[in-house]
PDB file of C-alpha atoms in Angstrom:
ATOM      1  CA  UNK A 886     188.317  80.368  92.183  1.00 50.00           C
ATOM      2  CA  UNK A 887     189.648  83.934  92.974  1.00 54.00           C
ATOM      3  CA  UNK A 888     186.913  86.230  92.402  1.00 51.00           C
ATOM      4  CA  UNK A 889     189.756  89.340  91.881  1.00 67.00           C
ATOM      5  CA  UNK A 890     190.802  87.229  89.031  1.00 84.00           C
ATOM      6  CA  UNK A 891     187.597  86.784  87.350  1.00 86.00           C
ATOM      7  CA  UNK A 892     186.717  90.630  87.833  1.00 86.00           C
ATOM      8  CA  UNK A 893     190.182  91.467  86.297  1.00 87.00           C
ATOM      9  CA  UNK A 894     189.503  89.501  82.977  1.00 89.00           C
ATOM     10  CA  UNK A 895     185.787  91.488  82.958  1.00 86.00           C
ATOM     11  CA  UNK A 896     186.829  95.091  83.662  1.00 82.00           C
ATOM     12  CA  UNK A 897     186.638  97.193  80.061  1.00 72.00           C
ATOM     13  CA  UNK A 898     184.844  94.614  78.515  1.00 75.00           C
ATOM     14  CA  UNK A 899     181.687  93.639  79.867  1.00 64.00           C
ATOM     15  CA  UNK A 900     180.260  97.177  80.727  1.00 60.00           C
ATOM     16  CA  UNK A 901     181.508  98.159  76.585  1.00 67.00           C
ATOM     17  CA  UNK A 902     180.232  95.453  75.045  1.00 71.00           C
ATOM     18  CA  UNK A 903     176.456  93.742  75.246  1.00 82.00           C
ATOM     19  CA  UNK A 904     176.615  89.790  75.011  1.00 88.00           C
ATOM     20  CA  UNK A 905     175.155  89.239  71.817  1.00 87.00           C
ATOM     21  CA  UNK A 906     175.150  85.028  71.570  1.00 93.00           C
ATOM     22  CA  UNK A 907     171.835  83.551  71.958  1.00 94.00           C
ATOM     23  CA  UNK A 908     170.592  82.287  75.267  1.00 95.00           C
ATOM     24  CA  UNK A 909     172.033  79.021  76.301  1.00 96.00           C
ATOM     25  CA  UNK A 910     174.806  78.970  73.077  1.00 96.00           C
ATOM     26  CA  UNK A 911     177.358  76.619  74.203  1.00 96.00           C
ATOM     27  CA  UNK A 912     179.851  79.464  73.580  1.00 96.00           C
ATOM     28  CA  UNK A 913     178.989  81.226  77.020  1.00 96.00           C
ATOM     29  CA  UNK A 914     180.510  78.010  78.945  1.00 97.00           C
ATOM     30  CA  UNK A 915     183.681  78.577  76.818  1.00 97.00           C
ATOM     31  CA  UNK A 916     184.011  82.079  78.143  1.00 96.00           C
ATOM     32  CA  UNK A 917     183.533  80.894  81.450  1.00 95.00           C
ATOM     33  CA  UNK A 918     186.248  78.333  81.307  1.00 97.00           C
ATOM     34  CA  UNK A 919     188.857  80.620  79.455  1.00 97.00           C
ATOM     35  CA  UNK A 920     188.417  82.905  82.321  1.00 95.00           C
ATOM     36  CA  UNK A 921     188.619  80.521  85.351  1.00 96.00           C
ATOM     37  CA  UNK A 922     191.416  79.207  83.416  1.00 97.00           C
ATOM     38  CA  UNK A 923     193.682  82.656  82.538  1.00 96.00           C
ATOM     39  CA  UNK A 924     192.808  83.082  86.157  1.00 95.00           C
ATOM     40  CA  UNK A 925     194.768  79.724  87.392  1.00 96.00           C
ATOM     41  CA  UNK A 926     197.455  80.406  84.850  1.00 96.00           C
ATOM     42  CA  UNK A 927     197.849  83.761  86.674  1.00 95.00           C
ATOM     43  CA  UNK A 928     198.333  85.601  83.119  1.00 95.00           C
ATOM     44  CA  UNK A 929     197.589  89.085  82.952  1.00 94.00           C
ATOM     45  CA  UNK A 930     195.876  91.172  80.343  1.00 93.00           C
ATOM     46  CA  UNK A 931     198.808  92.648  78.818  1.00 92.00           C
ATOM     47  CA  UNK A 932     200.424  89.583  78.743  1.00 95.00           C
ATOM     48  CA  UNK A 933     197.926  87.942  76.449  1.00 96.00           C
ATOM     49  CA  UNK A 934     196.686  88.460  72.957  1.00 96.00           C
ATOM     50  CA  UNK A 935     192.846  86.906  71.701  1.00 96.00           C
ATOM     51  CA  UNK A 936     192.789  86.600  68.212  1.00 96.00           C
ATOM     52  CA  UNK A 937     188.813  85.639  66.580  1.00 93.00           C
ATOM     53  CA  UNK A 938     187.891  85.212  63.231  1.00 87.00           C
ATOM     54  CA  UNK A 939     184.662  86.136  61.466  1.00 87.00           C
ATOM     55  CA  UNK A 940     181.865  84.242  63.497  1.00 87.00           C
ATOM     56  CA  UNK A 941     179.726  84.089  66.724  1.00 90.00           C
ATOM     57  CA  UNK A 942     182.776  82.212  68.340  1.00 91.00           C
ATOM     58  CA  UNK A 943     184.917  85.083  67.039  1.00 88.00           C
ATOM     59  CA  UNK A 944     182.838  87.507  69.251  1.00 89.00           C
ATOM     60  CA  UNK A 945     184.513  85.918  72.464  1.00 91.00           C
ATOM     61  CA  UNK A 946     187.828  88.169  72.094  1.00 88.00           C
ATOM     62  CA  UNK A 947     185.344  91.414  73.096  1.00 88.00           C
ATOM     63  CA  UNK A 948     183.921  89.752  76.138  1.00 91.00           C
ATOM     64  CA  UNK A 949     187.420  89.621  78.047  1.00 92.00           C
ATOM     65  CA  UNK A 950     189.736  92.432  79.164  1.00 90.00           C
ATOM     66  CA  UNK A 951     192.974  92.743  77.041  1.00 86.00           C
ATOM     67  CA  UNK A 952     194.646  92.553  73.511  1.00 92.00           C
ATOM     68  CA  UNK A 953     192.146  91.439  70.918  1.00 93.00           C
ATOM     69  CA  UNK A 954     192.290  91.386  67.113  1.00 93.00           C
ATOM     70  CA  UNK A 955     189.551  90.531  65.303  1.00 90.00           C
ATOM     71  CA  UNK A 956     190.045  89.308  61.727  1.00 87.00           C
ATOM     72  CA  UNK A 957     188.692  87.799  58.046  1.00 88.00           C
ATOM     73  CA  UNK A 958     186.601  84.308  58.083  1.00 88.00           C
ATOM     74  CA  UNK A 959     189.845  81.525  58.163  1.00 89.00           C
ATOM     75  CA  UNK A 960     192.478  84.257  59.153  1.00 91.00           C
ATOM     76  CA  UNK A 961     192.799  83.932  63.150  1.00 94.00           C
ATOM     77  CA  UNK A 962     195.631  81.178  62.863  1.00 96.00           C
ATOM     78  CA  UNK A 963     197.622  83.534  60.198  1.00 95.00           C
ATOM     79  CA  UNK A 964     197.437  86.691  62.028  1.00 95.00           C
ATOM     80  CA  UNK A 965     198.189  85.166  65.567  1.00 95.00           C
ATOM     81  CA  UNK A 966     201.307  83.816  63.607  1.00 93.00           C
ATOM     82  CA  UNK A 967     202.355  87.398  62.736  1.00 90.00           C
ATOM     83  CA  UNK A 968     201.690  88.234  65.866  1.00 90.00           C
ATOM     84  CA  UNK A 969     203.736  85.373  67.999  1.00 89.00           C
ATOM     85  CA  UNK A 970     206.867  86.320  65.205  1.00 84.00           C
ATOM     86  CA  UNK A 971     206.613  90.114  66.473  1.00 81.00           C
ATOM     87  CA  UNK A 972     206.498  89.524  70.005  1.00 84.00           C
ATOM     88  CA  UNK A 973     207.529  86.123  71.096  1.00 85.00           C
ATOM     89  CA  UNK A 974     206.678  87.091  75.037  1.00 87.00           C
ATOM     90  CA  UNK A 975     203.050  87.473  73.935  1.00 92.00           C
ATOM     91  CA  UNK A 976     200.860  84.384  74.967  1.00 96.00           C
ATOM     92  CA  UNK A 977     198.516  84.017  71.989  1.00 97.00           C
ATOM     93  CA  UNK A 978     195.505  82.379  71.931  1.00 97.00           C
ATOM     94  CA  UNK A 979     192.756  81.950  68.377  1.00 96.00           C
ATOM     95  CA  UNK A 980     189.386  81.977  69.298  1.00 96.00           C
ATOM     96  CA  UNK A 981     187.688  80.813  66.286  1.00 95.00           C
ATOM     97  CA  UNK A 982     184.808  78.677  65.267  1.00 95.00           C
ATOM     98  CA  UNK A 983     184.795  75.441  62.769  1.00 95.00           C
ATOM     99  CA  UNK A 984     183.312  77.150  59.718  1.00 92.00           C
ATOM    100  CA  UNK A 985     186.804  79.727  60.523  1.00 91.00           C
ATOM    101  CA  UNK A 986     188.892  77.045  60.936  1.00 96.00           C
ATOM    102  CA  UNK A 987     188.007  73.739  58.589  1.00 96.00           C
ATOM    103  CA  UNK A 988     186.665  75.601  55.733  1.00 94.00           C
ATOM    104  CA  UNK A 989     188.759  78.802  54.263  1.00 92.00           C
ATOM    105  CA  UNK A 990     191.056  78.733  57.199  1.00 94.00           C
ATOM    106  CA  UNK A 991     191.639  74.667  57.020  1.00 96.00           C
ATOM    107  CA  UNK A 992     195.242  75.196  54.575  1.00 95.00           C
ATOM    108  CA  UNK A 993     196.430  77.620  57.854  1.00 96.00           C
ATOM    109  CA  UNK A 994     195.302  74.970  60.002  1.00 97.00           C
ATOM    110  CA  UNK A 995     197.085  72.363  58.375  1.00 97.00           C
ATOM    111  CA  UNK A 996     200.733  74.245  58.189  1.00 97.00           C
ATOM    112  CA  UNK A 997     200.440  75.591  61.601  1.00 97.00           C
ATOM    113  CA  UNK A 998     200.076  72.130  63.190  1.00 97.00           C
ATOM    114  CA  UNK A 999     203.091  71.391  61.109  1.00 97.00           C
ATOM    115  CA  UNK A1000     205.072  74.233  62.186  1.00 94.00           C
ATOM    116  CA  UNK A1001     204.202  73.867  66.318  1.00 96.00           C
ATOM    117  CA  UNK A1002     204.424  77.517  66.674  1.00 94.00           C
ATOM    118  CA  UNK A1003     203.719  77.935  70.955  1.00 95.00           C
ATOM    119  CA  UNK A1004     200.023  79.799  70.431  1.00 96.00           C
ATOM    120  CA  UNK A1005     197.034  77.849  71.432  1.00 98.00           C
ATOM    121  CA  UNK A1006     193.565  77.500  69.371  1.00 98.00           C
ATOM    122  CA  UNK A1007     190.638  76.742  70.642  1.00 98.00           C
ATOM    123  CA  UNK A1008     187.700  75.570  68.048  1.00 97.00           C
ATOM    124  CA  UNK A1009     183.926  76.036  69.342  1.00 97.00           C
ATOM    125  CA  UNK A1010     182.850  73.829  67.421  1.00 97.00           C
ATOM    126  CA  UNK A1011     179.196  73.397  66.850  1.00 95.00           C
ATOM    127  CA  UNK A1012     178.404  72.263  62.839  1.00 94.00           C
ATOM    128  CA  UNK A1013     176.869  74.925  61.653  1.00 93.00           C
ATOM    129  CA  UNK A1014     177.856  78.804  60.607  1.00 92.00           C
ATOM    130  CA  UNK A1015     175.304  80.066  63.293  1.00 88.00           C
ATOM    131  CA  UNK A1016     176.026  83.793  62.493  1.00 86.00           C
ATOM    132  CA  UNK A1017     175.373  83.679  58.807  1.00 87.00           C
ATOM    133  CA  UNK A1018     171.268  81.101  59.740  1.00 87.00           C
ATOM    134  CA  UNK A1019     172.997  77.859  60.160  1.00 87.00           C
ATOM    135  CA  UNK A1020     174.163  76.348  57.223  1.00 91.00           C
ATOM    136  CA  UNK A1021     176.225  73.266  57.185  1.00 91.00           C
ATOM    137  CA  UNK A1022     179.783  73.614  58.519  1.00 94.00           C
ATOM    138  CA  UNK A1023     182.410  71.233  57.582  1.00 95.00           C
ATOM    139  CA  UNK A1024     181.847  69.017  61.220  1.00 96.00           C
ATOM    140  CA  UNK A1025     177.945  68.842  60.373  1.00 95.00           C
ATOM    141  CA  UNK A1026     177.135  65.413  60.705  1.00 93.00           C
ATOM    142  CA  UNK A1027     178.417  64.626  63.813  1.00 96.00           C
ATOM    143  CA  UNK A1028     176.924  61.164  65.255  1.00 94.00           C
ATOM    144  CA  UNK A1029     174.415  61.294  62.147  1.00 93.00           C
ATOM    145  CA  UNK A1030     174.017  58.408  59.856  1.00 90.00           C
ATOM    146  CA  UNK A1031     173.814  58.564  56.440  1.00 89.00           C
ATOM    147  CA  UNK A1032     173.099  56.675  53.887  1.00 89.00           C
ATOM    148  CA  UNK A1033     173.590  58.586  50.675  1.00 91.00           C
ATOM    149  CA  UNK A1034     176.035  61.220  50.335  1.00 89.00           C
ATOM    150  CA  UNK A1035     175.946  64.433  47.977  1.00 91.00           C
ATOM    151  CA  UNK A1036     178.350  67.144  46.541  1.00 89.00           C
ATOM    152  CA  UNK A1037     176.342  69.794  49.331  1.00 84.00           C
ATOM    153  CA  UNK A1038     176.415  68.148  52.166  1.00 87.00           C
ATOM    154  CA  UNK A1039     179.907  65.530  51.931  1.00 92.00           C
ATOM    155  CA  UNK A1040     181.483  63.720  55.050  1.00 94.00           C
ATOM    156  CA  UNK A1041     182.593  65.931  57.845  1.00 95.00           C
ATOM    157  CA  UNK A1042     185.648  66.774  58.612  1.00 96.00           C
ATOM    158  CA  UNK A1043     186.751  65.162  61.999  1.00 97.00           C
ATOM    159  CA  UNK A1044     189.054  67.807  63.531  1.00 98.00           C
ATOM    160  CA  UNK A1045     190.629  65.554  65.761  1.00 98.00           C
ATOM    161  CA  UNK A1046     191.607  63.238  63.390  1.00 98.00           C
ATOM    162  CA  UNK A1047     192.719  66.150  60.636  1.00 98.00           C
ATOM    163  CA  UNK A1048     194.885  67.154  63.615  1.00 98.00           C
ATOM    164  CA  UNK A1049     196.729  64.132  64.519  1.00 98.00           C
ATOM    165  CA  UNK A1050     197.297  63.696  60.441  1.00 98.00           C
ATOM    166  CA  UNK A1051     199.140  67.110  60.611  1.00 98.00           C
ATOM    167  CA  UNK A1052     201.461  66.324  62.932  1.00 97.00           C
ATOM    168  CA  UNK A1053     199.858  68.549  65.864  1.00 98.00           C
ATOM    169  CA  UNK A1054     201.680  67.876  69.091  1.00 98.00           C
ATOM    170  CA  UNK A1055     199.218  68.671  71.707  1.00 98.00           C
ATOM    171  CA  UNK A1056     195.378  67.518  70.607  1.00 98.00           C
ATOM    172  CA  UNK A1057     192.675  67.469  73.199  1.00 98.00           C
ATOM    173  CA  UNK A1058     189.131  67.374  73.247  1.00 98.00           C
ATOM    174  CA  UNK A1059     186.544  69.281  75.528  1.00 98.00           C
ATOM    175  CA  UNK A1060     182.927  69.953  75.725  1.00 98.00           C
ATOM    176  CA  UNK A1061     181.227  73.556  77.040  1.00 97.00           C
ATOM    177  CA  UNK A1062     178.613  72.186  79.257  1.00 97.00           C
ATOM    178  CA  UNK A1063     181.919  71.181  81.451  1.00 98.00           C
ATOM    179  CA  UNK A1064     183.229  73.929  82.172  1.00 98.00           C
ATOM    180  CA  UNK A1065     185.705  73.063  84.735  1.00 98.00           C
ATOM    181  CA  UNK A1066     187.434  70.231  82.241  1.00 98.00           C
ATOM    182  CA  UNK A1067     187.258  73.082  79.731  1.00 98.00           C
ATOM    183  CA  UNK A1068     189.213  75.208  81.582  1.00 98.00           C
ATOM    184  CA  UNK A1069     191.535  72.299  82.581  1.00 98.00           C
ATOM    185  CA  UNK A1070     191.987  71.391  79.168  1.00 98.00           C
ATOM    186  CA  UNK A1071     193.062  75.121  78.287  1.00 98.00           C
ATOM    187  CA  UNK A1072     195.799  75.576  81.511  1.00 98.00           C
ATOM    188  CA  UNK A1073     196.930  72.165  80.076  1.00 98.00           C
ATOM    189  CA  UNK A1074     197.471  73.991  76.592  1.00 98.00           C
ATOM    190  CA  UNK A1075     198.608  76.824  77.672  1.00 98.00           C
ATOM    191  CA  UNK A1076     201.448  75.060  79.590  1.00 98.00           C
ATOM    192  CA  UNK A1077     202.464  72.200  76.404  1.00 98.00           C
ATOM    193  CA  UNK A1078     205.567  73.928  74.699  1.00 96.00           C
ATOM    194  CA  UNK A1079     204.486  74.426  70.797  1.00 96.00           C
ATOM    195  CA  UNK A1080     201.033  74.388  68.969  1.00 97.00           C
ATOM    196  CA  UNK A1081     197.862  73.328  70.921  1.00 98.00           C
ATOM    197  CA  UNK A1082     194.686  72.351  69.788  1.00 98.00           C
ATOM    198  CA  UNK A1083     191.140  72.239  71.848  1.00 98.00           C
ATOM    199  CA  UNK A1084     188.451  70.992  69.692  1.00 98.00           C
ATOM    200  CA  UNK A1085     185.474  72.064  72.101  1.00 98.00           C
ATOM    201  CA  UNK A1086     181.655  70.784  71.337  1.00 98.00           C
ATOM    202  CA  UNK A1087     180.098  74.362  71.955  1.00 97.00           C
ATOM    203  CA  UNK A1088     175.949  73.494  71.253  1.00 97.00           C
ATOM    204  CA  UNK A1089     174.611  75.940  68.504  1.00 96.00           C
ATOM    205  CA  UNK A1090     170.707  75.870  70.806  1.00 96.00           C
ATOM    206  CA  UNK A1091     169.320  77.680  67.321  1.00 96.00           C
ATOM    207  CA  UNK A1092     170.512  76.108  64.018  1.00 96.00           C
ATOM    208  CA  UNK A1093     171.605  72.536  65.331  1.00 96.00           C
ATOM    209  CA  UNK A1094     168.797  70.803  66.600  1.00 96.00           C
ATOM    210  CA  UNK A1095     170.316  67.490  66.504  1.00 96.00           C
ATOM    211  CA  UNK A1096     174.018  68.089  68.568  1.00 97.00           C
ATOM    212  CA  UNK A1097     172.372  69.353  71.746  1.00 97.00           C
ATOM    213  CA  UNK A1098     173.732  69.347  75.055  1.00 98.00           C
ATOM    214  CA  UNK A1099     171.514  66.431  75.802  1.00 97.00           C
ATOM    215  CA  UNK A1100     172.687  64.179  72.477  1.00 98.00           C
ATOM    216  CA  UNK A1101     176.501  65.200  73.848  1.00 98.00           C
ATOM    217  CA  UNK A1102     175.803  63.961  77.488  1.00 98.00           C
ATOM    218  CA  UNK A1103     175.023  60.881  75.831  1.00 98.00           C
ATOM    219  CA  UNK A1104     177.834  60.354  74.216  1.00 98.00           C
ATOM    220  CA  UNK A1105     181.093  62.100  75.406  1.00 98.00           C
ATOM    221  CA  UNK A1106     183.203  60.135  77.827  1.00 98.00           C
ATOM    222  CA  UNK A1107     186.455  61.097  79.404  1.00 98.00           C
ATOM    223  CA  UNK A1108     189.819  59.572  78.033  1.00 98.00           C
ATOM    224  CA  UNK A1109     190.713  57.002  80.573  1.00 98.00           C
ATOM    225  CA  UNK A1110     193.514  57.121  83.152  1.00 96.00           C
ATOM    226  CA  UNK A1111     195.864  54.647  81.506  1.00 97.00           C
ATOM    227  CA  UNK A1112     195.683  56.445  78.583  1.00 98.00           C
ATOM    228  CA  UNK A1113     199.520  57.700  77.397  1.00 98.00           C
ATOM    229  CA  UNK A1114     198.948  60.678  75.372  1.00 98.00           C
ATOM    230  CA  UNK A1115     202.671  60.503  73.978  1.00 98.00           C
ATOM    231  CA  UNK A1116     202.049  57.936  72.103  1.00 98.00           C
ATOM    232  CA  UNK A1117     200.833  58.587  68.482  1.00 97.00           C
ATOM    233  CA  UNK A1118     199.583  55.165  67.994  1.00 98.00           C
ATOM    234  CA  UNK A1119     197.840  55.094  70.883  1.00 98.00           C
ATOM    235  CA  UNK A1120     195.883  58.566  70.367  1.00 98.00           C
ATOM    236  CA  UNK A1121     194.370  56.687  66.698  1.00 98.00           C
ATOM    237  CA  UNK A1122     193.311  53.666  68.682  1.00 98.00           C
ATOM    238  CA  UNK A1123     191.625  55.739  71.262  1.00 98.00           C
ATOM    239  CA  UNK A1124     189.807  57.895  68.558  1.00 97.00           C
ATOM    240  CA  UNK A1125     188.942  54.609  67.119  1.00 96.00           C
ATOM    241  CA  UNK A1126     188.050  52.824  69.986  1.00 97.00           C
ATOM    242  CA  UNK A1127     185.750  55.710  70.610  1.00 98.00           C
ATOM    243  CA  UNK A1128     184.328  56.030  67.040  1.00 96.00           C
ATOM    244  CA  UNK A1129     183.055  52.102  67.059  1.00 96.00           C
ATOM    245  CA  UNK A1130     181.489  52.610  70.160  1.00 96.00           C
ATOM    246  CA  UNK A1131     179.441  55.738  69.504  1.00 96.00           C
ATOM    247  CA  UNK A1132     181.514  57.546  71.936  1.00 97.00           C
ATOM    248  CA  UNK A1133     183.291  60.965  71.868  1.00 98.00           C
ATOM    249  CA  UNK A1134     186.334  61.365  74.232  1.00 98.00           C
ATOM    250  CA  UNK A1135     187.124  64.533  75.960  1.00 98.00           C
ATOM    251  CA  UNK A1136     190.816  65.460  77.190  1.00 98.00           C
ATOM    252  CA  UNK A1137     194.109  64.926  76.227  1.00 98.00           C
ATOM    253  CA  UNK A1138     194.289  62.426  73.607  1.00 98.00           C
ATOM    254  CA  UNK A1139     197.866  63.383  72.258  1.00 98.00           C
ATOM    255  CA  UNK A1140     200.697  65.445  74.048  1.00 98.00           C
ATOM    256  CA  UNK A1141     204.150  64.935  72.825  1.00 97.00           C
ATOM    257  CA  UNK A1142     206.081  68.067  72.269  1.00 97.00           C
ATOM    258  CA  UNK A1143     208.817  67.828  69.683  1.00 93.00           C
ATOM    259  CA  UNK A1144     212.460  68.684  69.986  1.00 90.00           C
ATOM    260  CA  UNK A1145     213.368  71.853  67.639  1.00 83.00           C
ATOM    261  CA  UNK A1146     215.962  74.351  67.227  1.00 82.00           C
ATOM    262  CA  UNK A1147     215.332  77.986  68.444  1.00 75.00           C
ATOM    263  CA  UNK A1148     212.974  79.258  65.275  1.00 69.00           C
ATOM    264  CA  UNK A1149     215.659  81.983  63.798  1.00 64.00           C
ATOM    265  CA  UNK A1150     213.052  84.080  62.843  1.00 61.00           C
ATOM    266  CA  UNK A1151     212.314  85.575  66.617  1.00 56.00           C
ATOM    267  CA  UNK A1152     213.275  87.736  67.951  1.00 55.00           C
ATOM    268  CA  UNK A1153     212.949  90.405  65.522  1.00 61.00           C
ATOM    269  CA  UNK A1154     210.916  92.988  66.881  1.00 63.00           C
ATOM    270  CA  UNK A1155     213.912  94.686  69.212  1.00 68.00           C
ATOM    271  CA  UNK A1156     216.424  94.858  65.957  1.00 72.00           C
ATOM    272  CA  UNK A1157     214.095  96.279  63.493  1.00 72.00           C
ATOM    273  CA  UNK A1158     212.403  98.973  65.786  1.00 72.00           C
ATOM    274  CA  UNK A1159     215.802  99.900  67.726  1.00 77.00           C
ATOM    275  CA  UNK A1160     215.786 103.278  66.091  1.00 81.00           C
ATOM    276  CA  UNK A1161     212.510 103.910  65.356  1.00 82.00           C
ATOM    277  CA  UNK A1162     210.494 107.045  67.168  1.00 86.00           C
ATOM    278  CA  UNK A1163     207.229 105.376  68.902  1.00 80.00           C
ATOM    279  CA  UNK A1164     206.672 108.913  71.237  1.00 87.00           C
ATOM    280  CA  UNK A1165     204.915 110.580  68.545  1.00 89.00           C
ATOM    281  CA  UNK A1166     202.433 107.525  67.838  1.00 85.00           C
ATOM    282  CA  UNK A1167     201.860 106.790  71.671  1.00 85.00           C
ATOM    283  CA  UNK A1168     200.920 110.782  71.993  1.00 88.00           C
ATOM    284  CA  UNK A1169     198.341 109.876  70.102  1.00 87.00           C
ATOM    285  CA  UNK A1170     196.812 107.592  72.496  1.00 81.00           C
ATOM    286  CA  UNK A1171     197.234 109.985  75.479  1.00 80.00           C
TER     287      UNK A1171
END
């Protein structure tokens, strides 16, 4: 750990803005790993862009120094999309939460697995929309059995699985009370070449009574060594594997990043700003 680093990612954010998550939210373990891992990376502020939708998960983006755009319920994937076509040298990274991303936002989540743009999402995902009293998100359920369903509260949506179905090439798995294989599992996304996906089990210690950081000790368990995450196949049969058992596995359950031509679309931003007059708009900022 380089304590420089860690000060670096705090300066004009933590003095400006009060932490306003509840005590012991799984969400503060997430902020801790993004930073330990931006710090390993090496990435500066400027370098980096944190996109958050609406949501106490979108809140992260104003606890960390840096770019940060802060958007509509389901938008984070679409606007960090606009934003990764403007400046292809920014590293982009959506901060959202599973209500953001597998309700409104699930169409944007489909087509940008599909596309592999090279931005990174990380879900904290924790069945319930926390900031709006805890009502059922599309993951509630998790681990739960039921016996007769109904048109309010329907299967959940297994992220993971919704992934690998849209062709996402980099799918991994991580829960907050780990911090340090949270952070792993974001350097690892950071590095894979194209769209990556962290589905992190961030405890909601208010609404969710069930999904607690107890019930997930029980039942995560790390992907095991022989595992070979390029293989498609194998990444179902894990998930599977898992599923029968009771058992949720955390890492990298599918990494294969797919051959492509250079998207023709970037770079744009140097040709259609070459004669355009920023002085007067960065006065403004002076």
């Amino acid at each position: 750990m380089k304590p420089k680093g860690i000060k670096l990612w705090e300066e004009n954010a933590v003095p400006k803005h009060r932490i306003q998550w509840c005590p012991g939210c799984g969400d503060f373990g997430v902020l801790a790993a993004l930073k330990q891992a931006l710090v390993e990376l090496e990435i500066m502020p400027h370098e980096l862009v944190l996109v958050g939708g609406i949501g106490c998960s979108g809140n992260i983006r104003n606890y960390l120094n840096g770019n940060a755009f802060h958007g509509t319920h389901g938008g984070p994937l679409a606007y960090a999309l606009g934003m990764k076509m403007a400046n292809p040298d920014l590293k982009v990274i959506c901060l959202a939460g599973d209500g953001d991303t597998f309700a409104i936002g699930v169409e944007n989540f489909v087509h940008t697995c599909r596309r592999d743009p090279d931005m990174v999402l990380l879900v904290m995902n924790n069945g319930v929309y926390g900031l709006t009293k805890g009502q059922d998100s599309p993951t509630a359920g998790l681990g739960q059995t039921v016996e007769v369903w109904s048109e309010e509260h329907p299967p959940m949506v297994d992220p993971v699985l919704l992934a690998l179905a849209s062709e996402a090439t980099f799918v991994a798995q991580s829960f907050s009370g780990d911090v340090k294989h949270t952070a792993r599992m974001i350097v690892e996304a950071f590095q894979h070449p194209g769209f990556a996906f962290i589905n992190d089990f961030s405890p909601c210690v208010t609404y969710n009574k069930f999904n607690t950081y107890e019930w997930f000790r029980e039942h995560v368990e790390y992907v095991p060594e022989d595992h070979d995450p390029s293989d498609k196949d194998a990444a179902w049969r894990l998930v599977r594997d898992f599923a029968r058992r009771g058992k949720l596995p955390l890492g990298v359950i599918y990494r294969n990043p797919r051959p492509r031509t250079e998207a023709r679309r970037l770079p744009v931003w140097e040709e259609e700003l070459r004669d355009v007059d920023v002085e007067p708009i960065l006065a403004t900022f002076r």
